[in-house]
Short mmCIF file of C-alpha atoms and ligand atoms in Angstrom, two decimals:
data_model
loop_
_atom_site.label_atom_id
_atom_site.label_comp_id
_atom_site.label_asym_id
_atom_site.label_seq_id
_atom_site.Cartn_x
_atom_site.Cartn_y
_atom_site.Cartn_z
CA MET A 16 -102.13 -102.57 25.45
CA SER A 17 -100.63 -99.71 27.39
CA SER A 18 -98.22 -97.05 26.20
CA ASN A 19 -94.55 -97.19 26.99
CA ARG A 20 -94.03 -93.56 26.08
CA GLU A 21 -94.60 -90.64 28.36
CA ARG A 22 -96.51 -87.76 26.82
CA GLN A 23 -93.95 -85.58 25.06
CA PRO A 24 -93.91 -81.97 26.26
CA SER A 25 -93.57 -80.82 22.64
CA GLU A 26 -96.92 -82.43 21.75
CA LYS A 27 -98.74 -79.70 23.63
CA ARG A 28 -97.29 -76.97 21.45
CA ALA A 29 -97.37 -78.94 18.18
CA HIS A 30 -99.39 -77.53 15.28
CA LEU A 31 -102.33 -79.29 13.63
CA ARG A 32 -100.26 -80.57 10.68
CA THR A 33 -97.74 -82.17 13.05
CA ARG A 34 -100.44 -83.64 15.28
CA MET A 35 -102.21 -85.21 12.30
CA ILE A 36 -98.92 -86.91 11.38
CA HIS A 37 -97.80 -88.07 14.82
CA GLY A 38 -101.08 -88.51 16.65
CA LEU A 39 -101.04 -88.62 20.41
CA SER A 40 -97.69 -89.48 21.91
CA THR A 41 -99.41 -91.71 24.43
CA SER A 42 -102.28 -93.97 23.56
CA GLN A 43 -104.03 -96.62 25.54
CA HIS A 44 -104.54 -98.39 22.25
CA TRP A 45 -100.94 -99.27 21.39
CA GLU A 46 -97.37 -99.12 22.59
CA TYR A 47 -95.27 -97.05 20.24
CA GLY A 48 -91.90 -98.26 21.47
CA HIS A 49 -91.03 -100.13 18.28
CA HIS A 50 -93.33 -98.59 15.74
CA VAL A 51 -92.98 -95.63 13.45
CA VAL A 52 -96.08 -96.62 11.50
CA PRO A 53 -99.09 -97.65 13.55
CA PRO A 54 -100.17 -101.26 13.02
CA MET A 55 -103.12 -102.49 11.01
CA THR A 56 -104.80 -104.76 13.50
CA SER A 57 -106.93 -107.46 12.00
CA SER A 58 -108.72 -109.43 14.64
CA ALA A 59 -112.48 -109.81 14.77
CA THR A 60 -112.20 -111.14 18.32
CA PHE A 61 -109.59 -110.83 21.07
CA ARG A 62 -108.11 -113.61 23.21
CA LEU A 63 -108.80 -113.25 26.92
CA ASP A 64 -106.80 -114.97 29.64
CA SER A 65 -109.69 -115.37 32.08
CA VAL A 66 -113.44 -115.09 32.33
CA ALA A 67 -112.88 -112.34 34.88
CA ARG A 68 -110.99 -110.30 32.28
CA GLY A 69 -113.80 -110.90 29.75
CA ALA A 70 -116.34 -109.80 32.33
CA GLN A 71 -114.21 -106.72 33.02
CA GLY A 72 -114.24 -105.83 29.31
CA PHE A 73 -118.02 -106.05 29.06
CA ASN A 74 -118.37 -104.16 32.28
CA ASP A 75 -116.06 -101.35 31.14
CA PHE A 76 -117.63 -100.96 27.72
CA ALA A 77 -119.53 -97.67 27.33
CA HIS A 78 -118.70 -96.69 30.89
CA ASP A 79 -116.31 -93.96 31.89
CA ALA A 80 -112.70 -95.12 31.61
CA ASP A 81 -111.44 -97.02 34.61
CA GLU A 82 -107.78 -95.98 34.82
CA SER A 83 -106.95 -98.71 37.35
CA HIS A 84 -106.39 -101.34 34.64
CA ASP A 85 -105.50 -101.60 30.96
CA LEU A 86 -108.07 -101.35 28.21
CA VAL A 87 -109.68 -104.75 27.62
CA TYR A 88 -110.44 -105.58 23.99
CA ILE A 89 -113.28 -108.03 23.43
CA TYR A 90 -114.54 -107.83 19.87
CA ASP A 91 -113.92 -105.49 16.92
CA ARG A 92 -117.45 -104.05 16.88
CA LEU A 93 -116.95 -102.75 20.44
CA ASP A 94 -113.44 -101.32 20.18
CA GLU A 95 -110.13 -102.18 18.55
CA PRO A 96 -106.65 -100.58 18.41
CA THR A 97 -106.22 -99.17 14.88
CA ARG A 98 -109.62 -97.52 14.82
CA GLY A 99 -109.07 -96.32 18.39
CA MET A 100 -105.86 -94.52 17.40
CA LEU A 101 -107.57 -92.89 14.44
CA GLU A 102 -110.37 -91.73 16.73
CA GLU A 103 -107.90 -90.11 19.11
CA ASN A 104 -106.24 -88.26 16.24
CA LEU A 105 -109.53 -87.12 14.71
CA ALA A 106 -110.76 -85.79 18.06
CA SER A 107 -107.47 -83.92 18.42
CA ALA A 108 -107.70 -82.50 14.86
CA GLU A 109 -111.20 -81.10 15.47
CA GLY A 110 -110.36 -79.99 19.02
CA GLY A 111 -113.12 -82.22 20.45
CA ASP A 112 -113.24 -84.47 23.51
CA SER A 113 -113.94 -87.71 21.72
CA ALA A 114 -114.46 -89.26 18.29
CA LEU A 115 -116.11 -92.46 17.06
CA CYS A 116 -115.70 -93.83 13.56
CA PHE A 117 -118.44 -95.44 11.49
CA SER A 118 -118.60 -97.53 8.34
CA SER A 119 -119.54 -94.50 6.19
CA GLY A 120 -120.34 -90.82 6.47
CA MET A 121 -124.04 -91.70 6.35
CA ALA A 122 -123.61 -94.22 9.19
CA ALA A 123 -122.00 -91.42 11.25
CA ILE A 124 -124.76 -88.90 10.43
CA SER A 125 -127.62 -91.35 11.02
CA GLY A 126 -125.87 -92.43 14.24
CA ILE A 127 -125.60 -89.00 15.78
CA VAL A 128 -129.12 -87.90 14.86
CA GLN A 129 -130.63 -91.15 16.18
CA CYS A 130 -128.65 -90.80 19.40
CA LEU A 131 -129.78 -87.24 19.96
CA LEU A 132 -133.44 -87.69 18.97
CA GLN A 133 -136.36 -89.83 19.99
CA GLN A 134 -140.00 -90.14 19.03
CA GLY A 135 -141.88 -86.85 19.35
CA GLU A 136 -138.74 -84.71 19.08
CA GLY A 137 -137.54 -82.74 16.08
CA LEU A 138 -134.60 -81.77 13.91
CA ILE A 139 -134.20 -78.58 11.87
CA SER A 140 -131.95 -78.74 8.84
CA HIS A 141 -130.73 -76.16 6.36
CA HIS A 142 -132.85 -76.63 3.23
CA VAL A 143 -129.97 -77.87 1.10
CA VAL A 144 -127.87 -80.79 2.36
CA TYR A 145 -126.16 -83.76 0.69
CA GLY A 146 -128.81 -85.88 -1.11
CA CYS A 147 -128.58 -88.98 1.11
CA THR A 148 -128.73 -86.82 4.25
CA TYR A 149 -131.89 -85.24 2.83
CA SER A 150 -133.27 -88.71 2.14
CA LEU A 151 -132.44 -89.82 5.72
CA PHE A 152 -134.26 -86.78 7.09
CA THR A 153 -137.34 -87.09 4.87
CA ASN A 154 -137.72 -90.84 4.30
CA TRP A 155 -136.53 -92.35 7.56
CA LEU A 156 -136.65 -90.03 10.59
CA PRO A 157 -140.41 -89.37 10.15
CA ARG A 158 -141.03 -93.16 10.25
CA TYR A 159 -139.64 -93.13 13.79
CA GLY A 160 -141.89 -90.25 14.85
CA ILE A 161 -139.13 -87.64 14.56
CA GLY A 162 -140.23 -84.32 13.07
CA VAL A 163 -138.01 -82.68 10.45
CA ASP A 164 -138.24 -79.07 9.32
CA PHE A 165 -136.11 -77.22 6.81
CA THR A 166 -135.15 -73.59 7.06
CA ASP A 167 -132.69 -71.03 5.80
CA MET A 168 -129.81 -71.23 8.29
CA THR A 169 -128.15 -68.19 6.74
CA ASN A 170 -130.92 -66.17 8.40
CA PRO A 171 -130.73 -66.35 12.23
CA ASP A 172 -134.26 -64.90 12.56
CA ALA A 173 -135.69 -67.62 10.29
CA LEU A 174 -133.88 -70.20 12.39
CA ARG A 175 -135.15 -68.71 15.65
CA SER A 176 -138.74 -68.77 14.45
CA SER A 177 -138.46 -72.39 13.22
CA ILE A 178 -137.42 -73.63 16.66
CA SER A 179 -140.31 -75.27 18.52
CA PRO A 180 -140.53 -76.97 21.92
CA ARG A 181 -139.82 -80.33 20.24
CA THR A 182 -136.58 -79.17 18.55
CA ARG A 183 -133.47 -80.99 19.79
CA VAL A 184 -131.07 -80.87 16.83
CA ILE A 185 -129.99 -78.14 14.41
CA TYR A 186 -128.16 -79.66 11.44
CA PHE A 187 -126.27 -78.14 8.52
CA GLU A 188 -123.19 -78.33 6.30
CA THR A 189 -120.91 -75.35 5.79
CA PRO A 190 -119.93 -74.87 3.02
CA VAL A 191 -123.22 -76.38 1.88
CA ASN A 192 -122.87 -79.24 -0.59
CA PRO A 193 -122.99 -78.34 -3.48
CA ASP A 194 -123.75 -74.62 -3.77
CA MET A 195 -121.01 -73.46 -1.34
CA THR A 196 -123.38 -71.31 0.77
CA LEU A 197 -121.77 -70.62 4.13
CA ILE A 198 -123.69 -70.79 7.39
CA ASP A 199 -122.44 -68.46 10.11
CA MET A 200 -121.71 -71.00 12.84
CA GLU A 201 -121.32 -68.39 15.57
CA ALA A 202 -124.68 -66.80 14.68
CA VAL A 203 -126.45 -70.19 14.78
CA SER A 204 -124.77 -71.12 18.07
CA ASP A 205 -125.83 -67.79 19.58
CA VAL A 206 -129.50 -68.37 18.65
CA VAL A 207 -129.36 -71.88 20.08
CA SER A 208 -127.58 -70.83 23.30
CA ASP A 209 -130.26 -68.22 23.81
CA VAL A 210 -133.02 -70.82 23.51
CA ASN A 211 -131.11 -73.34 25.63
CA ARG A 212 -130.73 -70.86 28.50
CA LYS A 213 -134.49 -71.15 29.04
CA ARG A 214 -134.57 -74.96 28.79
CA ASP A 215 -133.80 -77.89 31.10
CA GLU A 216 -130.72 -79.94 30.27
CA SER A 217 -132.95 -82.80 29.01
CA GLN A 218 -134.56 -80.48 26.45
CA ARG A 219 -131.30 -78.96 25.24
CA ILE A 220 -130.84 -78.33 21.51
CA ARG A 221 -127.55 -79.42 20.01
CA VAL A 222 -125.93 -78.02 16.90
CA VAL A 223 -124.48 -80.66 14.57
CA VAL A 224 -122.26 -79.60 11.64
CA ASP A 225 -121.11 -81.72 8.72
CA ASN A 226 -117.57 -80.43 8.18
CA THR A 227 -116.79 -82.73 5.24
CA PHE A 228 -116.19 -79.99 2.65
CA ALA A 229 -113.87 -77.87 4.79
CA THR A 230 -112.07 -80.51 6.92
CA PRO A 231 -110.43 -79.41 10.21
CA VAL A 232 -107.63 -77.79 8.22
CA CYS A 233 -110.01 -75.09 6.93
CA GLN A 234 -112.37 -74.72 9.90
CA ARG A 235 -113.04 -76.24 13.28
CA PRO A 236 -116.76 -75.80 14.06
CA LEU A 237 -116.35 -76.51 17.80
CA GLU A 238 -114.45 -73.21 18.07
CA PHE A 239 -117.68 -71.44 17.05
CA GLY A 240 -119.90 -73.03 19.70
CA VAL A 241 -121.05 -76.03 17.63
CA ASP A 242 -121.65 -79.17 19.78
CA VAL A 243 -120.96 -82.04 17.39
CA VAL A 244 -118.98 -82.37 14.14
CA CYS A 245 -119.37 -85.17 11.64
CA HIS A 246 -117.46 -86.06 8.48
CA SER A 247 -117.54 -88.43 5.63
CA LEU A 248 -113.98 -89.80 5.97
CA THR A 249 -114.39 -90.99 2.39
CA LYS A 250 -113.68 -87.42 1.26
CA GLY A 251 -110.92 -84.95 2.19
CA ILE A 252 -109.73 -86.72 5.32
CA GLY A 253 -109.43 -90.16 3.65
CA GLY A 254 -108.04 -88.31 0.66
CA PHE A 255 -107.09 -91.16 -1.65
CA GLY A 256 -110.49 -92.57 -2.54
CA THR A 257 -109.69 -96.07 -1.35
CA ASP A 258 -112.07 -96.45 1.60
CA ILE A 259 -115.51 -95.40 2.83
CA GLY A 260 -115.85 -94.13 6.40
CA GLY A 261 -117.36 -91.59 8.73
CA VAL A 262 -116.70 -89.97 12.10
CA VAL A 263 -118.58 -88.13 14.81
CA VAL A 264 -116.59 -85.79 17.08
CA MET A 265 -118.51 -85.05 20.26
CA PRO A 266 -118.31 -83.97 23.89
CA ASN A 267 -117.49 -86.72 26.40
CA GLU A 268 -121.04 -86.68 27.76
CA LEU A 269 -122.29 -88.23 24.47
CA ARG A 270 -119.58 -90.83 24.03
CA ASN A 271 -121.06 -93.73 25.99
CA ARG A 272 -124.46 -93.39 24.34
CA MET A 273 -122.83 -93.31 20.90
CA LEU A 274 -120.67 -96.34 21.73
CA LEU A 275 -123.77 -98.32 22.71
CA TYR A 276 -125.56 -97.17 19.56
CA ARG A 277 -122.63 -98.22 17.37
CA LYS A 278 -122.32 -101.60 19.07
CA ASP A 279 -126.02 -102.37 18.60
CA PHE A 280 -126.60 -100.89 15.14
CA GLY A 281 -123.23 -102.28 14.11
CA GLY A 282 -121.92 -99.78 11.57
CA VAL A 283 -118.29 -99.64 12.76
CA LEU A 284 -115.37 -98.55 10.57
CA SER A 285 -113.27 -101.57 9.62
CA PRO A 286 -109.69 -101.51 10.98
CA LYS A 287 -108.35 -101.77 7.42
CA ALA A 288 -110.21 -98.63 6.37
CA ALA A 289 -109.16 -96.97 9.64
CA TRP A 290 -105.51 -97.83 8.96
CA ALA A 291 -105.50 -96.18 5.52
CA THR A 292 -107.01 -93.01 7.00
CA LEU A 293 -104.64 -93.08 9.99
CA VAL A 294 -101.48 -93.70 7.96
CA TYR A 295 -102.12 -91.90 4.64
CA GLY A 296 -105.23 -89.74 4.80
CA LEU A 297 -105.02 -87.70 7.98
CA PRO A 298 -101.21 -87.22 8.01
CA SER A 299 -101.26 -85.83 4.45
CA LEU A 300 -104.41 -83.72 4.83
CA ALA A 301 -102.82 -80.35 5.61
CA THR A 302 -100.31 -80.66 2.78
CA ARG A 303 -102.93 -81.87 0.31
CA MET A 304 -105.33 -79.09 1.31
CA ALA A 305 -102.67 -76.40 0.79
CA ASN A 306 -102.23 -77.64 -2.77
CA TYR A 307 -105.92 -78.29 -3.47
CA GLN A 308 -106.63 -74.74 -2.38
CA LYS A 309 -103.98 -73.19 -4.57
CA THR A 310 -105.48 -75.03 -7.54
CA ALA A 311 -109.05 -74.14 -6.59
CA HIS A 312 -108.04 -70.49 -6.52
CA HIS A 313 -106.52 -70.62 -10.02
CA VAL A 314 -109.51 -72.54 -11.39
CA ALA A 315 -112.01 -70.15 -9.77
CA LYS A 316 -110.14 -67.15 -11.27
CA TYR A 317 -110.12 -68.79 -14.71
CA LEU A 318 -113.85 -69.59 -14.54
CA SER A 319 -114.81 -66.17 -13.18
CA GLN A 320 -113.14 -64.49 -16.16
CA HIS A 321 -114.58 -66.84 -18.77
CA PRO A 322 -117.29 -65.28 -21.00
CA LYS A 323 -119.31 -68.53 -21.06
CA VAL A 324 -119.58 -68.74 -17.25
CA GLU A 325 -122.51 -67.11 -15.46
CA LYS A 326 -121.43 -67.60 -11.86
CA VAL A 327 -118.58 -69.17 -9.89
CA LEU A 328 -119.04 -69.90 -6.21
CA TYR A 329 -115.71 -70.35 -4.45
CA PRO A 330 -115.26 -68.84 -0.95
CA GLY A 331 -111.68 -67.80 -1.77
CA ILE A 332 -112.46 -65.13 -4.39
CA GLU A 333 -113.73 -61.63 -3.70
CA SER A 334 -116.82 -62.04 -5.88
CA PHE A 335 -118.08 -64.77 -3.51
CA PRO A 336 -121.29 -63.35 -1.96
CA GLN A 337 -120.26 -64.31 1.59
CA PHE A 338 -116.57 -63.47 1.26
CA ALA A 339 -116.48 -61.67 4.64
CA LEU A 340 -117.98 -64.69 6.41
CA ALA A 341 -115.57 -67.00 4.57
CA LYS A 342 -112.68 -64.91 5.89
CA LYS A 343 -114.11 -65.05 9.40
CA GLN A 344 -114.69 -68.77 9.79
CA MET A 345 -112.60 -70.56 7.16
CA ARG A 346 -109.15 -70.35 8.68
CA ASP A 347 -106.45 -72.86 9.40
CA PRO A 348 -105.25 -73.14 13.00
CA LYS A 349 -102.54 -70.54 12.32
CA GLY A 350 -105.25 -68.08 11.27
CA ARG A 351 -104.55 -68.20 7.53
CA PHE A 352 -107.53 -67.89 5.20
CA SER A 353 -108.41 -71.45 4.04
CA PRO A 354 -111.34 -71.49 1.62
CA GLY A 355 -110.96 -75.16 0.68
CA SER A 356 -110.91 -77.25 -2.45
CA MET A 357 -114.53 -77.19 -3.66
CA LEU A 358 -116.26 -74.95 -6.16
CA TYR A 359 -119.58 -74.74 -7.93
CA PHE A 360 -120.29 -72.98 -11.22
CA ILE A 361 -123.12 -72.31 -13.64
CA LEU A 362 -122.71 -71.77 -17.37
CA LYS A 363 -124.21 -68.77 -19.18
CA ASP A 364 -127.51 -69.13 -21.08
CA ALA A 365 -128.25 -72.42 -19.33
CA ASP A 366 -131.39 -74.20 -20.54
CA PRO A 367 -134.04 -75.26 -18.00
CA GLU A 368 -133.14 -78.95 -18.40
CA GLY A 369 -129.46 -78.34 -17.78
CA LYS A 370 -128.43 -79.94 -21.08
CA LYS A 371 -125.64 -77.43 -21.62
CA GLY A 372 -124.05 -78.31 -18.27
CA SER A 373 -124.40 -82.03 -19.03
CA ARG A 374 -122.79 -81.55 -22.45
CA PHE A 375 -119.88 -79.72 -20.83
CA VAL A 376 -119.39 -82.43 -18.19
CA ASP A 377 -119.81 -85.25 -20.74
CA HIS A 378 -117.08 -83.66 -22.85
CA VAL A 379 -114.81 -83.57 -19.80
CA ALA A 380 -115.70 -87.20 -18.97
CA GLN A 381 -114.83 -88.41 -22.46
CA ASN A 382 -111.84 -86.20 -23.31
CA ALA A 383 -110.13 -84.77 -20.25
CA TYR A 384 -106.99 -86.35 -18.80
CA SER A 385 -106.80 -84.54 -15.46
CA ILE A 386 -110.51 -84.46 -14.49
CA SER A 387 -112.81 -87.47 -13.88
CA LEU A 388 -116.59 -87.47 -13.90
CA ALA A 389 -117.26 -89.08 -10.53
CA VAL A 390 -119.05 -88.27 -7.30
CA SER A 391 -117.05 -87.92 -4.05
CA LEU A 392 -114.58 -85.15 -3.34
CA GLY A 393 -111.41 -84.16 -1.51
CA GLN A 394 -109.30 -86.77 -3.28
CA ILE A 395 -105.93 -86.47 -4.96
CA LYS A 396 -107.71 -86.64 -8.34
CA THR A 397 -109.90 -83.78 -9.57
CA LEU A 398 -113.55 -84.82 -9.77
CA ILE A 399 -116.48 -83.19 -11.55
CA GLU A 400 -120.23 -83.87 -11.40
CA CYS A 401 -123.70 -82.37 -11.92
CA PRO A 402 -125.33 -82.31 -8.45
CA PHE A 403 -128.87 -81.54 -9.65
CA ASN A 404 -129.30 -84.96 -11.20
CA MET A 405 -126.53 -86.86 -9.43
CA THR A 406 -125.55 -86.34 -5.74
CA HIS A 407 -128.63 -84.22 -5.00
CA SER A 408 -131.20 -86.20 -6.96
CA SER A 409 -133.15 -86.96 -3.73
CA LEU A 410 -134.11 -83.30 -3.22
CA PRO A 411 -137.36 -82.17 -4.88
CA PRO A 412 -136.50 -80.31 -8.14
CA GLU A 413 -138.37 -77.11 -7.24
CA GLU A 414 -136.75 -77.04 -3.78
CA LYS A 415 -133.27 -77.40 -5.33
CA ALA A 416 -133.86 -74.79 -7.99
CA ARG A 417 -135.26 -72.32 -5.43
CA HIS A 418 -132.02 -72.55 -3.47
CA GLY A 419 -129.56 -72.30 -6.32
CA VAL A 420 -128.92 -75.97 -7.10
CA VAL A 421 -129.99 -75.64 -10.72
CA PRO A 422 -130.09 -78.13 -13.60
CA GLY A 423 -126.70 -78.00 -15.30
CA GLY A 424 -124.87 -76.56 -12.26
CA ILE A 425 -121.39 -78.11 -11.95
CA ARG A 426 -119.44 -79.12 -8.83
CA LEU A 427 -115.67 -79.42 -9.03
CA SER A 428 -113.41 -80.93 -6.38
CA CYS A 429 -109.80 -79.88 -7.00
CA GLY A 430 -107.09 -82.50 -6.65
CA LEU A 431 -103.30 -82.50 -6.70
CA GLU A 432 -102.70 -82.24 -10.46
CA ASP A 433 -100.91 -79.19 -11.88
CA TRP A 434 -103.56 -76.49 -12.01
CA GLU A 435 -102.63 -75.59 -15.60
CA ASP A 436 -103.70 -79.07 -16.74
CA ILE A 437 -107.08 -78.75 -15.04
CA VAL A 438 -107.65 -75.34 -16.59
CA ALA A 439 -106.58 -76.68 -20.01
CA ASP A 440 -109.11 -79.53 -19.75
CA LEU A 441 -111.88 -77.14 -18.71
CA ASP A 442 -110.90 -74.80 -21.54
CA GLU A 443 -111.27 -77.57 -24.12
CA ALA A 444 -114.79 -78.32 -22.83
CA MET A 445 -115.69 -74.59 -22.96
CA LYS A 446 -115.01 -74.64 -26.71
CA ILE A 447 -117.78 -77.17 -27.45
CA ILE A 448 -120.63 -75.39 -25.66
C1 PLP B 501 -121.19 -83.41 2.73
C2 PLP B 501 -121.36 -84.90 2.77
N1 PLP B 501 -121.70 -85.48 3.92
C3 PLP B 501 -121.86 -86.82 4.04
C4 PLP B 501 -121.68 -87.65 2.95
C5 PLP B 501 -121.89 -89.14 3.11
O1 PLP B 501 -120.68 -89.78 3.18
P1 PLP B 501 -120.45 -91.33 2.77
O2 PLP B 501 -120.56 -91.41 1.29
O3 PLP B 501 -119.08 -91.62 3.30
O4 PLP B 501 -121.51 -92.12 3.44
C6 PLP B 501 -121.31 -87.09 1.74
C7 PLP B 501 -121.10 -87.96 0.56
O5 PLP B 501 -120.95 -87.51 -0.55
C8 PLP B 501 -121.15 -85.68 1.64
O6 PLP B 501 -120.80 -85.09 0.48
#
């Protein structure tokens, strides 16, 4: 389907918030002449008017776009309109060439690392990452002959000395889930560019960043020299907690390989999940984030002044150990400081088993109105959890504890409720510990 709209001159100067609402003014995926809301397409297969057109579709797939004829749709798992429009808008939001959506954040992460790595090559990860990502790196990649090393990415010298001739991928989250450590993306990219200068193109190391916590509203890793960005769309971008999804934003040179991978491994985002993200999630992201952030700031201030709290890690308050780095790299596209919606805190006099933290969170789960005990994040509802024994249970206990993910540590994802209600619910739980 071709567009019947010429590219609007005003699109070029539009801000991120506006672009996430309107998308591209021309899209090969749909004609916008009669639509304000993009359609939810729902067709596993597409009708073709000739074998020649079918052959054309197969021939075009995962090859550079042939502008001489319209896009040919064949089958949902290859390409389809609603997901295609979402991909265009996500690439635009991150400032990347191209985006491909997957059935979950983990499908996106496993997709990009498998595309970039083969037997005998290696990945280096920051030592704390989301639990399932850690499990992917330790349980699965080694089975395929891919080496995985962990290092402290906050220390460029440690990173430099971990790089070996087999290294092809550097992987991290920033802020790190759940302890909110920030990795200096420019410093990592500088180390990697230095190493790459002495390597052939085929040996090049690529930096992959999971930008799920921050979202493109708070930081755009490609601006700092990062090569590939991935997200769990289930979180801030999806925003409403109704669908699971993931995306990889990459340079054009990787697109065809990733398309082939996705076709053959099969983990595509369903058009229905893509539609919700395209119509509700992405267009409301900037507005939701502005409100999440305001709340996170109030909650972080409340916690940092509470006598029963040992430590609050929120990049938006001055006591945050990497406040200067937060101010450097966590900015919205207009340059405003955007420290995000996530915080992590530890209660005073915590016991080694983390029972105090569990008691606090259990009290919230059973009594609070505005806060739910649930994993996931970035949604309109405020969510609380204990990462040590929940989202990060796959990491070895001593490894977690060494890097600040302690038993009883609490992760909070701020939603759209009135911040006073969230503070009141936390305050009630403080009274019982
Ligand atoms: C930072 C981060 N990356 C990736 C994922 C995986 O996303 P999904 O649950 O959509 O597979 C998660 C899930 O919690 C996450 O927190």
